[in-house]
Amino acid sequence: MELVAKETGGLLLVQVLERRIDAASAIQFKDRMRDLANRTAGNLLLDMSQVTFLDSSGLGAVVAVMKLLGPGRKLELAGLTPTVDKVFRLTRMDTVFVIHPQLPESLRDAS
Amino acid sequence: MPEILLVIASDPFAVRAALGQILDDPCMADLRSDLRARAEIVLAEVLNNVVEHAYADGPGEIILHLRCVQGGVICRIRDFGRAMPGLALPGGAAIGPDPVELPEGGFGWHLIRCLTEDLQYCRRDSRNELSFRLPETARAH
Protein backbone atom coordinates (compact mmCIF):
# COMPACT_ATOMS: atom_id res chain seq x y z
CA MET A 1 0.00 0.00 0.00
CA GLU A 2 1.84 3.04 -1.23
CA LEU A 3 0.77 6.31 0.36
CA VAL A 4 2.70 9.55 -0.04
CA ALA A 5 2.13 12.16 2.64
CA LYS A 6 3.09 15.80 2.68
CA GLU A 7 2.34 18.41 5.30
CA THR A 8 1.19 21.60 3.68
CA GLY A 9 -0.42 24.61 5.33
CA GLY A 10 -1.40 22.76 8.52
CA LEU A 11 -3.00 19.99 6.47
CA LEU A 12 -1.68 16.51 5.81
CA LEU A 13 -2.14 15.72 2.14
CA VAL A 14 -2.07 11.96 1.53
CA GLN A 15 -1.89 10.67 -2.01
CA VAL A 16 -2.96 7.04 -2.52
CA LEU A 17 -0.68 5.54 -5.16
CA GLU A 18 -2.63 2.27 -5.44
CA ARG A 19 -5.27 1.30 -7.96
CA ARG A 20 -7.44 -0.58 -5.48
CA ILE A 21 -8.53 -0.29 -1.85
CA ASP A 22 -10.30 -3.63 -1.53
CA ALA A 23 -10.62 -6.67 0.72
CA ALA A 24 -7.02 -7.59 -0.09
CA SER A 25 -5.58 -4.22 0.94
CA ALA A 26 -8.05 -2.48 3.29
CA ILE A 27 -6.32 -3.46 6.54
CA GLN A 28 -2.95 -2.31 5.23
CA PHE A 29 -4.52 0.98 4.10
CA LYS A 30 -6.06 1.54 7.53
CA ASP A 31 -2.79 0.73 9.36
CA ARG A 32 -0.72 3.01 7.13
CA MET A 33 -3.26 5.83 7.49
CA ARG A 34 -3.23 5.43 11.27
CA ASP A 35 0.56 5.80 11.31
CA LEU A 36 0.37 8.92 9.16
CA ALA A 37 -2.46 10.43 11.21
CA ASN A 38 -0.47 9.93 14.42
CA ARG A 39 2.40 11.99 13.02
CA THR A 40 0.33 15.14 12.78
CA ALA A 41 -2.39 16.94 14.70
CA GLY A 42 -4.25 18.61 11.84
CA ASN A 43 -6.81 17.61 9.26
CA LEU A 44 -6.19 15.09 6.49
CA LEU A 45 -6.95 15.37 2.79
CA LEU A 46 -6.91 12.09 0.89
CA ASP A 47 -6.13 12.32 -2.82
CA MET A 48 -7.96 9.33 -4.36
CA SER A 49 -7.41 10.24 -8.01
CA GLN A 50 -5.22 7.15 -8.67
CA VAL A 51 -7.72 4.74 -7.06
CA THR A 52 -9.95 3.12 -9.68
CA PHE A 53 -11.74 0.67 -7.38
CA LEU A 54 -12.92 0.58 -3.78
CA ASP A 55 -15.19 -2.08 -2.27
CA SER A 56 -17.11 -2.19 1.01
CA SER A 57 -13.95 -3.25 2.88
CA GLY A 58 -12.11 -0.24 1.47
CA LEU A 59 -15.04 2.01 2.32
CA GLY A 60 -15.07 0.59 5.85
CA ALA A 61 -11.36 1.39 6.13
CA VAL A 62 -11.88 5.01 5.05
CA VAL A 63 -14.70 5.34 7.62
CA ALA A 64 -12.45 3.75 10.28
CA VAL A 65 -9.75 6.35 9.57
CA MET A 66 -12.32 9.13 9.95
CA LYS A 67 -13.42 7.65 13.29
CA LEU A 68 -9.91 7.27 14.66
CA LEU A 69 -9.23 10.95 13.96
CA GLY A 70 -11.96 11.77 16.48
CA PRO A 71 -14.41 14.66 16.42
CA GLY A 72 -11.78 17.41 16.45
CA ARG A 73 -10.09 16.50 13.17
CA LYS A 74 -11.44 16.09 9.69
CA LEU A 75 -10.79 13.68 6.83
CA GLU A 76 -11.65 15.15 3.44
CA LEU A 77 -11.45 13.37 0.10
CA ALA A 78 -10.52 14.55 -3.38
CA GLY A 79 -10.52 13.16 -6.92
CA LEU A 80 -12.93 10.22 -6.71
CA THR A 81 -12.87 8.20 -9.95
CA PRO A 82 -16.24 7.04 -11.39
CA THR A 83 -16.55 3.61 -9.72
CA VAL A 84 -15.31 4.90 -6.36
CA ASP A 85 -17.73 7.82 -6.61
CA LYS A 86 -20.58 5.37 -7.31
CA VAL A 87 -19.79 3.38 -4.13
CA PHE A 88 -19.77 6.58 -2.05
CA ARG A 89 -23.09 7.74 -3.50
CA LEU A 90 -24.90 4.38 -3.20
CA THR A 91 -23.93 4.10 0.48
CA ARG A 92 -24.68 7.82 1.08
CA MET A 93 -21.14 8.30 2.30
CA ASP A 94 -21.07 11.32 0.00
CA THR A 95 -23.17 13.01 2.69
CA VAL A 96 -20.69 12.14 5.45
CA PHE A 97 -17.42 13.27 3.87
CA VAL A 98 -16.45 16.56 2.30
CA ILE A 99 -15.52 15.46 -1.23
CA HIS A 100 -13.61 17.78 -3.57
CA PRO A 101 -13.95 17.04 -7.30
CA GLN A 102 -10.21 17.48 -7.55
CA LEU A 103 -7.35 18.66 -5.39
CA PRO A 104 -7.65 22.34 -4.52
CA GLU A 105 -5.43 24.30 -6.91
CA SER A 106 -3.16 25.53 -4.13
CA LEU A 107 -2.26 21.91 -3.29
CA ARG A 108 -1.72 20.49 -6.75
CA ASP A 109 1.97 21.30 -6.78
CA ALA A 110 2.35 19.79 -3.33
CA SER A 111 1.44 16.33 -4.56
CA MET B 1 -24.40 -16.74 -26.14
CA PRO B 2 -21.19 -15.30 -24.65
CA GLU B 3 -20.45 -16.66 -21.21
CA ILE B 4 -17.67 -16.89 -18.65
CA LEU B 5 -17.01 -19.86 -16.41
CA LEU B 6 -14.31 -19.49 -13.76
CA VAL B 7 -13.23 -21.52 -10.76
CA ILE B 8 -11.15 -19.59 -8.24
CA ALA B 9 -9.61 -20.18 -4.82
CA SER B 10 -11.21 -18.56 -1.79
CA ASP B 11 -8.67 -15.77 -1.31
CA PRO B 12 -8.93 -11.96 -1.60
CA PHE B 13 -6.05 -11.82 -4.10
CA ALA B 14 -7.67 -14.55 -6.22
CA VAL B 15 -10.87 -12.46 -6.15
CA ARG B 16 -8.93 -9.43 -7.32
CA ALA B 17 -7.35 -11.41 -10.17
CA ALA B 18 -10.71 -12.91 -11.16
CA LEU B 19 -12.33 -9.47 -11.37
CA GLY B 20 -9.54 -8.33 -13.69
CA GLN B 21 -9.98 -11.41 -15.84
CA ILE B 22 -13.77 -11.03 -16.01
CA LEU B 23 -13.65 -7.34 -16.95
CA ASP B 24 -11.03 -8.06 -19.65
CA ASP B 25 -13.07 -10.94 -21.12
CA PRO B 26 -14.46 -10.14 -24.59
CA CYS B 27 -17.93 -10.91 -23.20
CA MET B 28 -17.66 -8.00 -20.77
CA ALA B 29 -15.28 -5.69 -22.62
CA ASP B 30 -18.02 -4.45 -24.97
CA LEU B 31 -20.51 -3.58 -22.23
CA ARG B 32 -21.23 0.02 -21.30
CA SER B 33 -18.74 1.38 -18.78
CA ASP B 34 -21.51 1.91 -16.22
CA LEU B 35 -22.56 -1.75 -16.39
CA ARG B 36 -18.92 -2.84 -16.14
CA ALA B 37 -18.51 -0.67 -13.03
CA ARG B 38 -21.66 -2.15 -11.46
CA ALA B 39 -20.48 -5.67 -12.31
CA GLU B 40 -17.13 -5.07 -10.65
CA ILE B 41 -18.73 -3.64 -7.48
CA VAL B 42 -21.29 -6.45 -7.13
CA LEU B 43 -18.96 -9.34 -7.98
CA ALA B 44 -16.32 -8.01 -5.57
CA GLU B 45 -18.88 -7.90 -2.75
CA VAL B 46 -20.36 -11.32 -3.51
CA LEU B 47 -16.98 -13.05 -3.87
CA ASN B 48 -15.46 -11.43 -0.80
CA ASN B 49 -18.51 -12.45 1.23
CA VAL B 50 -17.86 -16.06 0.24
CA VAL B 51 -14.17 -15.73 1.21
CA GLU B 52 -14.92 -14.08 4.56
CA HIS B 53 -18.03 -16.03 5.64
CA ALA B 54 -18.73 -19.25 3.71
CA TYR B 55 -15.05 -20.22 3.77
CA ALA B 56 -14.19 -18.56 7.10
CA ASP B 57 -12.95 -21.93 8.36
CA GLY B 58 -10.48 -22.69 5.58
CA PRO B 59 -9.77 -22.97 1.89
CA GLY B 60 -12.29 -23.75 -0.80
CA GLU B 61 -13.36 -23.15 -4.37
CA ILE B 62 -15.74 -20.60 -5.79
CA ILE B 63 -17.43 -21.28 -9.13
CA LEU B 64 -18.59 -18.32 -11.20
CA HIS B 65 -20.85 -18.51 -14.20
CA LEU B 66 -21.68 -15.29 -16.05
CA ARG B 67 -23.86 -15.00 -19.13
CA CYS B 68 -24.13 -11.81 -21.14
CA VAL B 69 -27.71 -11.67 -22.42
CA GLN B 70 -30.05 -9.12 -23.91
CA GLY B 71 -30.76 -6.76 -21.02
CA GLY B 72 -27.76 -7.43 -18.83
CA VAL B 73 -25.53 -10.06 -17.28
CA ILE B 74 -26.89 -13.14 -15.48
CA CYS B 75 -24.57 -14.32 -12.70
CA ARG B 76 -24.45 -17.51 -10.65
CA ILE B 77 -21.89 -17.97 -7.89
CA ARG B 78 -21.52 -21.32 -6.10
CA ASP B 79 -19.40 -22.46 -3.17
CA PHE B 80 -19.17 -25.46 -0.86
CA GLY B 81 -18.68 -23.55 2.39
CA ARG B 82 -20.89 -22.68 5.34
CA ALA B 83 -24.54 -21.91 4.69
CA MET B 84 -25.92 -18.40 5.06
CA PRO B 85 -27.23 -17.97 8.63
CA GLY B 86 -30.90 -19.02 8.67
CA LEU B 87 -30.49 -20.28 5.09
CA ALA B 88 -31.51 -16.83 3.90
CA LEU B 89 -29.93 -13.71 2.48
CA PRO B 90 -28.99 -11.10 5.08
CA GLY B 91 -31.62 -8.39 5.42
CA GLY B 92 -31.33 -5.42 3.13
CA ALA B 93 -29.61 -3.02 5.46
CA ALA B 94 -31.42 0.25 4.87
CA ILE B 95 -29.07 3.15 5.31
CA GLY B 96 -30.46 5.62 7.83
CA PRO B 97 -29.76 9.31 8.30
CA ASP B 98 -26.30 8.52 9.67
CA PRO B 99 -24.71 6.05 7.22
CA VAL B 100 -21.62 5.74 9.42
CA GLU B 101 -23.72 3.84 11.97
CA LEU B 102 -24.48 1.03 9.53
CA PRO B 103 -23.35 -2.26 11.11
CA GLU B 104 -20.18 -3.84 9.83
CA GLY B 105 -20.85 -5.76 6.61
CA GLY B 106 -23.96 -3.73 5.91
CA PHE B 107 -22.35 -1.74 3.11
CA GLY B 108 -21.67 -4.85 1.05
CA TRP B 109 -25.21 -6.24 1.05
CA HIS B 110 -26.62 -2.77 0.54
CA LEU B 111 -24.50 -2.38 -2.62
CA ILE B 112 -25.47 -5.85 -3.89
CA ARG B 113 -29.18 -5.18 -3.33
CA CYS B 114 -29.01 -1.73 -4.95
CA LEU B 115 -27.34 -2.98 -8.11
CA THR B 116 -28.93 -6.37 -8.82
CA GLU B 117 -32.31 -7.79 -9.82
CA ASP B 118 -33.81 -11.24 -9.13
CA LEU B 119 -31.35 -11.86 -6.28
CA GLN B 120 -31.82 -15.43 -5.07
CA TYR B 121 -30.02 -17.72 -2.66
CA CYS B 122 -30.40 -21.44 -2.25
CA ARG B 123 -28.61 -24.14 -0.31
CA ARG B 124 -28.54 -27.51 -2.04
CA ASP B 125 -26.40 -30.61 -1.43
CA SER B 126 -23.97 -28.75 0.90
CA ARG B 127 -23.57 -26.06 -1.69
CA ASN B 128 -24.46 -22.36 -1.67
CA GLU B 129 -25.80 -20.85 -4.85
CA LEU B 130 -26.38 -17.13 -5.32
CA SER B 131 -27.89 -15.89 -8.55
CA PHE B 132 -28.85 -12.44 -9.80
CA ARG B 133 -29.00 -10.25 -12.85
CA LEU B 134 -27.02 -7.07 -13.45
CA PRO B 135 -29.46 -5.01 -15.49
CA GLU B 136 -28.37 -3.22 -18.64
CA THR B 137 -29.71 0.04 -17.23
CA ALA B 138 -29.23 0.96 -13.58
CA ARG B 139 -32.26 1.65 -11.40
CA ALA B 140 -32.60 5.20 -10.18
CA HIS B 141 -31.59 5.69 -6.54
Coordinates of C-alpha atoms in Angstrom, one line a residue:
Chain A
M1 CA 0.0 0.0 0.0
E2 CA 1.8 3.0 -1.2
L3 CA 0.8 6.3 0.4
V4 CA 2.7 9.5 0.0
A5 CA 2.1 12.2 2.6
K6 CA 3.1 15.8 2.7
E7 CA 2.3 18.4 5.3
T8 CA 1.2 21.6 3.7
G9 CA -0.4 24.6 5.3
G10 CA -1.4 22.8 8.5
L11 CA -3.0 20.0 6.5
L12 CA -1.7 16.5 5.8
L13 CA -2.1 15.7 2.1
V14 CA -2.1 12.0 1.5
Q15 CA -1.9 10.7 -2.0
V16 CA -3.0 7.0 -2.5
L17 CA -0.7 5.5 -5.2
E18 CA -2.6 2.3 -5.4
R19 CA -5.3 1.3 -8.0
R20 CA -7.4 -0.6 -5.5
I21 CA -8.5 -0.3 -1.9
D22 CA -10.3 -3.6 -1.5
A23 CA -10.6 -6.7 0.7
A24 CA -7.0 -7.6 -0.1
S25 CA -5.6 -4.2 0.9
A26 CA -8.1 -2.5 3.3
I27 CA -6.3 -3.5 6.5
Q28 CA -3.0 -2.3 5.2
F29 CA -4.5 1.0 4.1
K30 CA -6.1 1.5 7.5
D31 CA -2.8 0.7 9.4
R32 CA -0.7 3.0 7.1
M33 CA -3.3 5.8 7.5
R34 CA -3.2 5.4 11.3
D35 CA 0.6 5.8 11.3
L36 CA 0.4 8.9 9.2
A37 CA -2.5 10.4 11.2
N38 CA -0.5 9.9 14.4
R39 CA 2.4 12.0 13.0
T40 CA 0.3 15.1 12.8
A41 CA -2.4 16.9 14.7
G42 CA -4.2 18.6 11.8
N43 CA -6.8 17.6 9.3
L44 CA -6.2 15.1 6.5
L45 CA -6.9 15.4 2.8
L46 CA -6.9 12.1 0.9
D47 CA -6.1 12.3 -2.8
M48 CA -8.0 9.3 -4.4
S49 CA -7.4 10.2 -8.0
Q50 CA -5.2 7.2 -8.7
V51 CA -7.7 4.7 -7.1
T52 CA -9.9 3.1 -9.7
F53 CA -11.7 0.7 -7.4
L54 CA -12.9 0.6 -3.8
D55 CA -15.2 -2.1 -2.3
S56 CA -17.1 -2.2 1.0
S57 CA -13.9 -3.3 2.9
G58 CA -12.1 -0.2 1.5
L59 CA -15.0 2.0 2.3
G60 CA -15.1 0.6 5.8
A61 CA -11.4 1.4 6.1
V62 CA -11.9 5.0 5.0
V63 CA -14.7 5.3 7.6
A64 CA -12.5 3.7 10.3
V65 CA -9.7 6.3 9.6
M66 CA -12.3 9.1 10.0
K67 CA -13.4 7.7 13.3
L68 CA -9.9 7.3 14.7
L69 CA -9.2 10.9 14.0
G70 CA -12.0 11.8 16.5
P71 CA -14.4 14.7 16.4
G72 CA -11.8 17.4 16.5
R73 CA -10.1 16.5 13.2
K74 CA -11.4 16.1 9.7
L75 CA -10.8 13.7 6.8
E76 CA -11.6 15.1 3.4
L77 CA -11.4 13.4 0.1
A78 CA -10.5 14.5 -3.4
G79 CA -10.5 13.2 -6.9
L80 CA -12.9 10.2 -6.7
T81 CA -12.9 8.2 -10.0
P82 CA -16.2 7.0 -11.4
T83 CA -16.5 3.6 -9.7
V84 CA -15.3 4.9 -6.4
D85 CA -17.7 7.8 -6.6
K86 CA -20.6 5.4 -7.3
V87 CA -19.8 3.4 -4.1
F88 CA -19.8 6.6 -2.0
R89 CA -23.1 7.7 -3.5
L90 CA -24.9 4.4 -3.2
T91 CA -23.9 4.1 0.5
R92 CA -24.7 7.8 1.1
M93 CA -21.1 8.3 2.3
D94 CA -21.1 11.3 0.0
T95 CA -23.2 13.0 2.7
V96 CA -20.7 12.1 5.4
F97 CA -17.4 13.3 3.9
V98 CA -16.5 16.6 2.3
I99 CA -15.5 15.5 -1.2
H100 CA -13.6 17.8 -3.6
P101 CA -14.0 17.0 -7.3
Q102 CA -10.2 17.5 -7.6
L103 CA -7.3 18.7 -5.4
P104 CA -7.7 22.3 -4.5
E105 CA -5.4 24.3 -6.9
S106 CA -3.2 25.5 -4.1
L107 CA -2.3 21.9 -3.3
R108 CA -1.7 20.5 -6.8
D109 CA 2.0 21.3 -6.8
A110 CA 2.4 19.8 -3.3
S111 CA 1.4 16.3 -4.6
Chain B
M1 CA -24.4 -16.7 -26.1
P2 CA -21.2 -15.3 -24.6
E3 CA -20.5 -16.7 -21.2
I4 CA -17.7 -16.9 -18.6
L5 CA -17.0 -19.9 -16.4
L6 CA -14.3 -19.5 -13.8
V7 CA -13.2 -21.5 -10.8
I8 CA -11.2 -19.6 -8.2
A9 CA -9.6 -20.2 -4.8
S10 CA -11.2 -18.6 -1.8
D11 CA -8.7 -15.8 -1.3
P12 CA -8.9 -12.0 -1.6
F13 CA -6.1 -11.8 -4.1
A14 CA -7.7 -14.6 -6.2
V15 CA -10.9 -12.5 -6.1
R16 CA -8.9 -9.4 -7.3
A17 CA -7.3 -11.4 -10.2
A18 CA -10.7 -12.9 -11.2
L19 CA -12.3 -9.5 -11.4
G20 CA -9.5 -8.3 -13.7
Q21 CA -10.0 -11.4 -15.8
I22 CA -13.8 -11.0 -16.0
L23 CA -13.6 -7.3 -17.0
D24 CA -11.0 -8.1 -19.7
D25 CA -13.1 -10.9 -21.1
P26 CA -14.5 -10.1 -24.6
C27 CA -17.9 -10.9 -23.2
M28 CA -17.7 -8.0 -20.8
A29 CA -15.3 -5.7 -22.6
D30 CA -18.0 -4.4 -25.0
L31 CA -20.5 -3.6 -22.2
R32 CA -21.2 0.0 -21.3
S33 CA -18.7 1.4 -18.8
D34 CA -21.5 1.9 -16.2
L35 CA -22.6 -1.7 -16.4
R36 CA -18.9 -2.8 -16.1
A37 CA -18.5 -0.7 -13.0
R38 CA -21.7 -2.1 -11.5
A39 CA -20.5 -5.7 -12.3
E40 CA -17.1 -5.1 -10.6
I41 CA -18.7 -3.6 -7.5
V42 CA -21.3 -6.5 -7.1
L43 CA -19.0 -9.3 -8.0
A44 CA -16.3 -8.0 -5.6
E45 CA -18.9 -7.9 -2.7
V46 CA -20.4 -11.3 -3.5
L47 CA -17.0 -13.0 -3.9
N48 CA -15.5 -11.4 -0.8
N49 CA -18.5 -12.5 1.2
V50 CA -17.9 -16.1 0.2
V51 CA -14.2 -15.7 1.2
E52 CA -14.9 -14.1 4.6
H53 CA -18.0 -16.0 5.6
A54 CA -18.7 -19.2 3.7
Y55 CA -15.0 -20.2 3.8
A56 CA -14.2 -18.6 7.1
D57 CA -12.9 -21.9 8.4
G58 CA -10.5 -22.7 5.6
P59 CA -9.8 -23.0 1.9
G60 CA -12.3 -23.8 -0.8
E61 CA -13.4 -23.1 -4.4
I62 CA -15.7 -20.6 -5.8
I63 CA -17.4 -21.3 -9.1
L64 CA -18.6 -18.3 -11.2
H65 CA -20.8 -18.5 -14.2
L66 CA -21.7 -15.3 -16.0
R67 CA -23.9 -15.0 -19.1
C68 CA -24.1 -11.8 -21.1
V69 CA -27.7 -11.7 -22.4
Q70 CA -30.1 -9.1 -23.9
G71 CA -30.8 -6.8 -21.0
G72 CA -27.8 -7.4 -18.8
V73 CA -25.5 -10.1 -17.3
I74 CA -26.9 -13.1 -15.5
C75 CA -24.6 -14.3 -12.7
R76 CA -24.5 -17.5 -10.7
I77 CA -21.9 -18.0 -7.9
R78 CA -21.5 -21.3 -6.1
D79 CA -19.4 -22.5 -3.2
F80 CA -19.2 -25.5 -0.9
G81 CA -18.7 -23.6 2.4
R82 CA -20.9 -22.7 5.3
A83 CA -24.5 -21.9 4.7
M84 CA -25.9 -18.4 5.1
P85 CA -27.2 -18.0 8.6
G86 CA -30.9 -19.0 8.7
L87 CA -30.5 -20.3 5.1
A88 CA -31.5 -16.8 3.9
L89 CA -29.9 -13.7 2.5
P90 CA -29.0 -11.1 5.1
G91 CA -31.6 -8.4 5.4
G92 CA -31.3 -5.4 3.1
A93 CA -29.6 -3.0 5.5
A94 CA -31.4 0.3 4.9
I95 CA -29.1 3.2 5.3
G96 CA -30.5 5.6 7.8
P97 CA -29.8 9.3 8.3
D98 CA -26.3 8.5 9.7
P99 CA -24.7 6.1 7.2
V100 CA -21.6 5.7 9.4
E101 CA -23.7 3.8 12.0
L102 CA -24.5 1.0 9.5
P103 CA -23.3 -2.3 11.1
E104 CA -20.2 -3.8 9.8
G105 CA -20.9 -5.8 6.6
G106 CA -24.0 -3.7 5.9
F107 CA -22.3 -1.7 3.1
G108 CA -21.7 -4.8 1.1
W109 CA -25.2 -6.2 1.0
H110 CA -26.6 -2.8 0.5
L111 CA -24.5 -2.4 -2.6
I112 CA -25.5 -5.9 -3.9
R113 CA -29.2 -5.2 -3.3
C114 CA -29.0 -1.7 -4.9
L115 CA -27.3 -3.0 -8.1
T116 CA -28.9 -6.4 -8.8
E117 CA -32.3 -7.8 -9.8
D118 CA -33.8 -11.2 -9.1
L119 CA -31.3 -11.9 -6.3
Q120 CA -31.8 -15.4 -5.1
Y121 CA -30.0 -17.7 -2.7
C122 CA -30.4 -21.4 -2.3
R123 CA -28.6 -24.1 -0.3
R124 CA -28.5 -27.5 -2.0
D125 CA -26.4 -30.6 -1.4
S126 CA -24.0 -28.8 0.9
R127 CA -23.6 -26.1 -1.7
N128 CA -24.5 -22.4 -1.7
E129 CA -25.8 -20.9 -4.9
L130 CA -26.4 -17.1 -5.3
S131 CA -27.9 -15.9 -8.6
F132 CA -28.9 -12.4 -9.8
R133 CA -29.0 -10.3 -12.9
L134 CA -27.0 -7.1 -13.4
P135 CA -29.5 -5.0 -15.5
E136 CA -28.4 -3.2 -18.6
T137 CA -29.7 0.0 -17.2
A138 CA -29.2 1.0 -13.6
R139 CA -32.3 1.6 -11.4
A140 CA -32.6 5.2 -10.2
H141 CA -31.6 5.7 -6.5

